[in-house]
Structure formats: structure tokens, C-alpha cells
PDB file of C-alpha atoms in Angstrom:
ATOM      1  CA  MET A   1     -36.046 -21.925  62.878  1.00  0.00           C
ATOM      2  CA  SER A   2     -39.334 -23.766  62.357  1.00  0.00           C
ATOM      3  CA  GLY A   3     -39.485 -26.896  60.193  1.00  0.00           C
ATOM      4  CA  PHE A   4     -41.442 -25.119  57.440  1.00  0.00           C
ATOM      5  CA  LEU A   5     -39.101 -22.126  57.367  1.00  0.00           C
ATOM      6  CA  ALA A   6     -35.994 -24.334  57.403  1.00  0.00           C
ATOM      7  CA  ALA A   7     -37.361 -26.405  54.521  1.00  0.00           C
ATOM      8  CA  LEU A   8     -38.253 -23.252  52.592  1.00  0.00           C
ATOM      9  CA  VAL A   9     -34.873 -21.541  53.070  1.00  0.00           C
ATOM     10  CA  VAL A  10     -32.684 -24.610  52.505  1.00  0.00           C
ATOM     11  CA  SER A  11     -34.688 -25.750  49.463  1.00  0.00           C
ATOM     12  CA  PHE A  12     -34.648 -22.289  47.941  1.00  0.00           C
ATOM     13  CA  GLY A  13     -30.882 -21.955  48.430  1.00  0.00           C
ATOM     14  CA  VAL A  14     -29.952 -25.417  47.189  1.00  0.00           C
ATOM     15  CA  ILE A  15     -32.179 -25.316  44.103  1.00  0.00           C
ATOM     16  CA  PHE A  16     -31.243 -21.719  43.242  1.00  0.00           C
ATOM     17  CA  VAL A  17     -27.559 -22.694  43.324  1.00  0.00           C
ATOM     18  CA  ALA A  18     -28.194 -25.971  41.470  1.00  0.00           C
ATOM     19  CA  GLU A  19     -29.982 -24.088  38.720  1.00  0.00           C
ATOM     20  CA  LEU A  20     -27.075 -21.693  38.090  1.00  0.00           C
ATOM     21  CA  GLY A  21     -25.501 -22.720  34.806  1.00  0.00           C
ATOM     22  CA  ASP A  22     -28.064 -25.506  34.313  1.00  0.00           C
ATOM     23  CA  LYS A  23     -29.620 -26.225  30.924  1.00  0.00           C
ATOM     24  CA  SER A  24     -32.905 -24.771  32.186  1.00  0.00           C
ATOM     25  CA  GLN A  25     -31.240 -21.350  32.411  1.00  0.00           C
ATOM     26  CA  LEU A  26     -30.002 -21.767  28.855  1.00  0.00           C
ATOM     27  CA  MET A  27     -33.532 -22.674  27.748  1.00  0.00           C
ATOM     28  CA  ALA A  28     -34.944 -19.651  29.599  1.00  0.00           C
ATOM     29  CA  LEU A  29     -32.492 -17.392  27.744  1.00  0.00           C
ATOM     30  CA  THR A  30     -33.414 -18.952  24.414  1.00  0.00           C
ATOM     31  CA  PHE A  31     -37.165 -18.613  25.027  1.00  0.00           C
ATOM     32  CA  ALA A  32     -36.680 -15.003  26.159  1.00  0.00           C
ATOM     33  CA  THR A  33     -35.057 -14.117  22.836  1.00  0.00           C
ATOM     34  CA  ARG A  34     -38.231 -15.256  21.025  1.00  0.00           C
ATOM     35  CA  PHE A  35     -40.998 -14.365  23.501  1.00  0.00           C
ATOM     36  CA  ARG A  36     -41.677 -11.751  26.152  1.00  0.00           C
ATOM     37  CA  ALA A  37     -40.161 -12.602  29.523  1.00  0.00           C
ATOM     38  CA  LEU A  38     -43.402 -12.754  31.570  1.00  0.00           C
ATOM     39  CA  PRO A  39     -45.120 -15.543  29.582  1.00  0.00           C
ATOM     40  CA  VAL A  40     -41.868 -17.512  29.619  1.00  0.00           C
ATOM     41  CA  LEU A  41     -41.661 -17.137  33.419  1.00  0.00           C
ATOM     42  CA  ILE A  42     -45.299 -18.215  33.786  1.00  0.00           C
ATOM     43  CA  GLY A  43     -44.555 -21.333  31.725  1.00  0.00           C
ATOM     44  CA  ILE A  44     -41.428 -22.055  33.769  1.00  0.00           C
ATOM     45  CA  THR A  45     -43.405 -21.628  37.009  1.00  0.00           C
ATOM     46  CA  ILE A  46     -46.154 -24.030  35.910  1.00  0.00           C
ATOM     47  CA  ALA A  47     -43.692 -26.718  34.816  1.00  0.00           C
ATOM     48  CA  THR A  48     -41.516 -26.279  37.910  1.00  0.00           C
ATOM     49  CA  ALA A  49     -44.462 -26.439  40.303  1.00  0.00           C
ATOM     50  CA  VAL A  50     -45.649 -29.714  38.768  1.00  0.00           C
ATOM     51  CA  VAL A  51     -42.228 -31.402  38.556  1.00  0.00           C
ATOM     52  CA  HIS A  52     -41.291 -30.347  42.080  1.00  0.00           C
ATOM     53  CA  ALA A  53     -44.661 -31.492  43.466  1.00  0.00           C
ATOM     54  CA  VAL A  54     -43.942 -34.961  42.082  1.00  0.00           C
ATOM     55  CA  SER A  55     -40.359 -34.790  43.407  1.00  0.00           C
ATOM     56  CA  VAL A  56     -41.516 -33.783  46.884  1.00  0.00           C
ATOM     57  CA  ALA A  57     -44.137 -36.557  46.949  1.00  0.00           C
ATOM     58  CA  VAL A  58     -41.497 -39.159  46.072  1.00  0.00           C
ATOM     59  CA  GLY A  59     -38.960 -37.762  48.555  1.00  0.00           C
ATOM     60  CA  TYR A  60     -41.472 -37.320  51.369  1.00  0.00           C
ATOM     61  CA  GLY A  61     -42.714 -40.885  50.855  1.00  0.00           C
ATOM     62  CA  LEU A  62     -39.162 -42.214  51.021  1.00  0.00           C
ATOM     63  CA  GLY A  63     -38.485 -40.125  54.125  1.00  0.00           C
ATOM     64  CA  ALA A  64     -41.463 -41.627  55.929  1.00  0.00           C
ATOM     65  CA  ALA A  65     -40.498 -45.189  54.991  1.00  0.00           C
ATOM     66  CA  LEU A  66     -36.732 -45.230  55.636  1.00  0.00           C
ATOM     67  CA  PRO A  67     -34.609 -44.649  58.782  1.00  0.00           C
ATOM     68  CA  THR A  68     -33.169 -41.118  58.908  1.00  0.00           C
ATOM     69  CA  GLY A  69     -29.514 -42.206  59.200  1.00  0.00           C
ATOM     70  CA  TRP A  70     -29.658 -44.117  55.933  1.00  0.00           C
ATOM     71  CA  ILE A  71     -31.574 -41.276  54.260  1.00  0.00           C
ATOM     72  CA  ALA A  72     -28.860 -38.830  55.351  1.00  0.00           C
ATOM     73  CA  LEU A  73     -26.189 -41.153  53.922  1.00  0.00           C
ATOM     74  CA  VAL A  74     -27.991 -41.445  50.566  1.00  0.00           C
ATOM     75  CA  ALA A  75     -28.572 -37.681  50.553  1.00  0.00           C
ATOM     76  CA  ALA A  76     -24.856 -37.068  51.219  1.00  0.00           C
ATOM     77  CA  ILE A  77     -23.854 -39.324  48.333  1.00  0.00           C
ATOM     78  CA  ALA A  78     -26.448 -37.636  46.100  1.00  0.00           C
ATOM     79  CA  PHE A  79     -25.173 -34.138  46.917  1.00  0.00           C
ATOM     80  CA  LEU A  80     -21.570 -35.185  46.279  1.00  0.00           C
ATOM     81  CA  ALA A  81     -22.737 -36.606  42.926  1.00  0.00           C
ATOM     82  CA  PHE A  82     -24.596 -33.336  42.189  1.00  0.00           C
ATOM     83  CA  GLY A  83     -21.329 -31.486  42.799  1.00  0.00           C
ATOM     84  CA  ALA A  84     -19.541 -33.703  40.287  1.00  0.00           C
ATOM     85  CA  TRP A  85     -22.453 -33.326  37.831  1.00  0.00           C
ATOM     86  CA  THR A  86     -22.261 -29.548  38.180  1.00  0.00           C
ATOM     87  CA  LEU A  87     -18.520 -29.598  37.446  1.00  0.00           C
ATOM     88  CA  ARG A  88     -19.233 -31.632  34.313  1.00  0.00           C
ATOM     89  CA  GLY A  89     -21.682 -28.942  33.208  1.00  0.00           C
ATOM     90  CA  ASP A  90     -24.887 -28.876  31.181  1.00  0.00           C
ATOM     91  CA  ARG A  91     -25.400 -27.927  27.578  1.00  0.00           C
ATOM     92  CA  LEU A  92     -28.523 -27.712  25.481  1.00  0.00           C
ATOM     93  CA  THR A  93     -28.670 -30.343  22.774  1.00  0.00           C
ATOM     94  CA  GLU A  94     -29.279 -29.065  19.284  1.00  0.00           C
ATOM     95  CA  GLU A  95     -32.784 -30.556  19.416  1.00  0.00           C
ATOM     96  CA  GLU A  96     -33.612 -28.726  22.682  1.00  0.00           C
ATOM     97  CA  LYS A  97     -32.215 -25.460  21.308  1.00  0.00           C
ATOM     98  CA  THR A  98     -34.167 -25.810  18.058  1.00  0.00           C
ATOM     99  CA  LYS A  99     -37.412 -26.521  19.934  1.00  0.00           C
ATOM    100  CA  ALA A 100     -36.920 -23.446  22.117  1.00  0.00           C
ATOM    101  CA  GLU A 101     -36.088 -21.206  19.146  1.00  0.00           C
ATOM    102  CA  LYS A 102     -38.665 -22.466  16.636  1.00  0.00           C
ATOM    103  CA  SER A 103     -41.748 -22.964  18.781  1.00  0.00           C
ATOM    104  CA  THR A 104     -44.865 -21.460  17.226  1.00  0.00           C
ATOM    105  CA  LYS A 105     -47.163 -22.229  20.174  1.00  0.00           C
ATOM    106  CA  SER A 106     -47.972 -19.650  22.809  1.00  0.00           C
ATOM    107  CA  ALA A 107     -45.013 -18.829  25.020  1.00  0.00           C
ATOM    108  CA  VAL A 108     -46.669 -20.169  28.188  1.00  0.00           C
ATOM    109  CA  VAL A 109     -47.517 -23.556  26.657  1.00  0.00           C
ATOM    110  CA  ALA A 110     -44.194 -23.872  24.835  1.00  0.00           C
ATOM    111  CA  ALA A 111     -42.142 -22.998  27.927  1.00  0.00           C
ATOM    112  CA  SER A 112     -44.260 -25.214  30.212  1.00  0.00           C
ATOM    113  CA  VAL A 113     -43.909 -28.291  28.029  1.00  0.00           C
ATOM    114  CA  ALA A 114     -40.216 -27.738  27.280  1.00  0.00           C
ATOM    115  CA  PHE A 115     -39.294 -27.104  30.919  1.00  0.00           C
ATOM    116  CA  PHE A 116     -41.403 -29.995  32.211  1.00  0.00           C
ATOM    117  CA  LEU A 117     -39.654 -32.434  29.882  1.00  0.00           C
ATOM    118  CA  ALA A 118     -36.200 -30.938  30.498  1.00  0.00           C
ATOM    119  CA  GLU A 119     -36.547 -31.179  34.287  1.00  0.00           C
ATOM    120  CA  LEU A 120     -37.571 -34.845  34.428  1.00  0.00           C
ATOM    121  CA  GLY A 121     -34.565 -36.626  35.902  1.00  0.00           C
ATOM    122  CA  ASP A 122     -32.523 -33.395  36.048  1.00  0.00           C
ATOM    123  CA  LYS A 123     -30.287 -32.643  39.040  1.00  0.00           C
ATOM    124  CA  THR A 124     -32.789 -30.094  40.430  1.00  0.00           C
ATOM    125  CA  MET A 125     -35.530 -32.750  40.428  1.00  0.00           C
ATOM    126  CA  LEU A 126     -33.220 -35.217  42.147  1.00  0.00           C
ATOM    127  CA  ALA A 127     -32.070 -32.550  44.615  1.00  0.00           C
ATOM    128  CA  THR A 128     -35.711 -31.760  45.449  1.00  0.00           C
ATOM    129  CA  ILE A 129     -36.419 -35.454  46.086  1.00  0.00           C
ATOM    130  CA  THR A 130     -33.369 -35.571  48.359  1.00  0.00           C
ATOM    131  CA  LEU A 131     -34.403 -32.430  50.257  1.00  0.00           C
ATOM    132  CA  ALA A 132     -37.945 -33.756  50.739  1.00  0.00           C
ATOM    133  CA  THR A 133     -36.564 -36.802  52.550  1.00  0.00           C
ATOM    134  CA  GLN A 134     -35.025 -34.451  55.132  1.00  0.00           C
ATOM    135  CA  TYR A 135     -37.558 -31.597  55.420  1.00  0.00           C
ATOM    136  CA  GLY A 136     -41.307 -30.972  55.329  1.00  0.00           C
ATOM    137  CA  TRP A 137     -43.056 -31.325  51.985  1.00  0.00           C
ATOM    138  CA  LEU A 138     -44.716 -27.882  51.748  1.00  0.00           C
ATOM    139  CA  GLY A 139     -41.628 -25.817  52.557  1.00  0.00           C
ATOM    140  CA  THR A 140     -39.497 -27.983  50.272  1.00  0.00           C
ATOM    141  CA  TRP A 141     -41.984 -27.661  47.398  1.00  0.00           C
ATOM    142  CA  LEU A 142     -42.380 -23.894  47.763  1.00  0.00           C
ATOM    143  CA  GLY A 143     -38.661 -23.264  48.306  1.00  0.00           C
ATOM    144  CA  SER A 144     -37.505 -25.440  45.417  1.00  0.00           C
ATOM    145  CA  THR A 145     -40.102 -24.017  43.031  1.00  0.00           C
ATOM    146  CA  VAL A 146     -39.329 -20.391  43.913  1.00  0.00           C
ATOM    147  CA  GLY A 147     -35.579 -21.097  43.843  1.00  0.00           C
ATOM    148  CA  MET A 148     -35.714 -22.482  40.323  1.00  0.00           C
ATOM    149  CA  VAL A 149     -38.001 -19.755  38.988  1.00  0.00           C
ATOM    150  CA  ALA A 150     -35.798 -17.078  40.595  1.00  0.00           C
ATOM    151  CA  ALA A 151     -32.637 -18.535  39.025  1.00  0.00           C
ATOM    152  CA  ASP A 152     -34.276 -18.723  35.599  1.00  0.00           C
ATOM    153  CA  ALA A 153     -35.661 -15.195  35.965  1.00  0.00           C
ATOM    154  CA  LEU A 154     -32.166 -14.016  36.836  1.00  0.00           C
ATOM    155  CA  ALA A 155     -30.821 -15.717  33.707  1.00  0.00           C
ATOM    156  CA  ILE A 156     -33.433 -13.974  31.570  1.00  0.00           C
ATOM    157  CA  LEU A 157     -32.727 -10.550  33.096  1.00  0.00           C
ATOM    158  CA  ILE A 158     -28.960 -10.829  32.965  1.00  0.00           C
ATOM    159  CA  GLY A 159     -29.016 -12.488  29.574  1.00  0.00           C
ATOM    160  CA  ARG A 160     -31.219  -9.837  28.041  1.00  0.00           C
ATOM    161  CA  SER A 161     -29.208  -6.951  29.471  1.00  0.00           C
ATOM    162  CA  LEU A 162     -25.649  -8.277  29.216  1.00  0.00           C
ATOM    163  CA  GLY A 163     -25.952 -10.707  26.343  1.00  0.00           C
ATOM    164  CA  LYS A 164     -24.841 -14.292  26.744  1.00  0.00           C
ATOM    165  CA  HIS A 165     -21.524 -13.521  28.465  1.00  0.00           C
ATOM    166  CA  LEU A 166     -22.074 -14.978  31.946  1.00  0.00           C
ATOM    167  CA  PRO A 167     -19.041 -15.968  34.027  1.00  0.00           C
ATOM    168  CA  GLU A 168     -19.768 -19.644  33.439  1.00  0.00           C
ATOM    169  CA  LYS A 169     -16.680 -21.102  35.152  1.00  0.00           C
ATOM    170  CA  ALA A 170     -17.162 -19.095  38.348  1.00  0.00           C
ATOM    171  CA  ILE A 171     -20.832 -20.113  38.537  1.00  0.00           C
ATOM    172  CA  LYS A 172     -20.025 -23.756  37.831  1.00  0.00           C
ATOM    173  CA  TYR A 173     -17.232 -23.994  40.425  1.00  0.00           C
ATOM    174  CA  GLY A 174     -19.192 -22.065  43.062  1.00  0.00           C
ATOM    175  CA  ALA A 175     -22.294 -24.242  42.650  1.00  0.00           C
ATOM    176  CA  ALA A 176     -20.203 -27.438  42.719  1.00  0.00           C
ATOM    177  CA  ALA A 177     -18.426 -26.289  45.900  1.00  0.00           C
ATOM    178  CA  LEU A 178     -21.763 -25.667  47.639  1.00  0.00           C
ATOM    179  CA  PHE A 179     -23.009 -29.131  46.658  1.00  0.00           C
ATOM    180  CA  PHE A 180     -19.788 -30.677  48.020  1.00  0.00           C
ATOM    181  CA  ILE A 181     -20.163 -28.709  51.286  1.00  0.00           C
ATOM    182  CA  PHE A 182     -23.785 -29.880  51.691  1.00  0.00           C
ATOM    183  CA  GLY A 183     -22.692 -33.430  50.833  1.00  0.00           C
ATOM    184  CA  VAL A 184     -19.925 -33.488  53.466  1.00  0.00           C
ATOM    185  CA  TRP A 185     -22.261 -31.935  56.040  1.00  0.00           C
ATOM    186  CA  LEU A 186     -24.909 -34.612  55.373  1.00  0.00           C
ATOM    187  CA  LEU A 187     -22.248 -37.337  55.415  1.00  0.00           C
ATOM    188  CA  ILE A 188     -21.065 -36.253  58.871  1.00  0.00           C
ATOM    189  CA  ASP A 189     -24.706 -36.180  60.038  1.00  0.00           C
ATOM    190  CA  ALA A 190     -25.307 -39.677  58.625  1.00  0.00           C
ATOM    191  CA  ILE A 191     -22.199 -41.100  60.297  1.00  0.00           C
ATOM    192  CA  MET A 192     -23.250 -39.584  63.640  1.00  0.00           C
ATOM    193  CA  GLN A 193     -26.754 -41.077  63.298  1.00  0.00           C
ATOM    194  CA  LEU A 194     -25.556 -44.523  62.229  1.00  0.00           C
ATOM    195  CA  THR A 195     -22.875 -44.930  64.923  1.00  0.00           C
TER     196      THR A 195
END
């Protein structure tokens, strides 16, 4: 598999899984109850593209400056931490929920601003930085952006058709398990590179 395709596929998969049960999905559901789905998705896409571009730039810069064995070790620790973070779970604060429900701006602007602010320092941003240290910047950026938008679109579709009764525990445990698997895999890779 080419470097671009590997970056695209891995980034899409990791970010899609990381986004399951994340507060961004909860925000997407809340916005979709007030606005039409398409403008909300456009806003999510704009915010995600910008945040993940910054994340990829930071990660790619780190990847060029640091030895790959140490990067793999840091990435392994980060993915294990993401697994623990996922088990802890995310919830919208009352302030975030109120902003999503009461926004009087256009749906695109409201969703863009809310999602941009919510994603700064979030696990998907940190995961994108981590992935960019290992893979090419373009594939990582496209894969992570599409992965997040796809997960949020799924939340909107499922949420609108089935209500807010998602199997939260199954999603949380499944996503955490995948992060732990990626973390162990990267840890083994780091140990092999450093010894």
C-alpha cells in the first residue's frame, strides 16, 4: 500500500473510531435538532478541515525533527492514553449544549465556530497530530477530516432516525479497545526500533 493510501486509510479508521461517542457527535446531534443536516455537516467539515490541517502541520513538523523510534514510543503512549480517555467518556457541558441549542446564527457559521472550539485539544486533534508523525501529511489530513465528518454524519443520521438511544457502552468499549490495540502495536514497533 502506498504511503498516501496508508495514511488515508489509517487516519480515516482511527479518527472515525475516536469520534464515536465523542462530544462532537453529541454536538452534531444537538445542531441537527435545530438546523437542517446539510448546513451542519458543511460547518463541521470547515471546522474539521482547519483543525486537522493545524494538527497535521504540528505532527508532520515533529516527525521530521525527531527520530522515528522515539516518535513511535510517544505515539504508543498517546494511543494508550486515548484508550483510557475513551473509557472515561465525553459529555457536553451545559454551556456547550446551550450554545448548540440556542444559536441564532446561520447553521454553517454556528456549527463551524462551535466545532472548531470544541476540537481544540480534543483527542481527535491529538490523534491526528500523532498520526501525522508517522504518515504523510496529505493522506493524514484527508483521512482524519473525512473520518470525523463521516462519524458526525452517522451520528446525525442515526440520531434523527432512532432518537438518542445509541448503544453508548458498546461504542465506548469498542473504540477504547481499538486505541489500546494501536497503542500496543506502536509500542512493539518502538521497542524494535530502539533496541
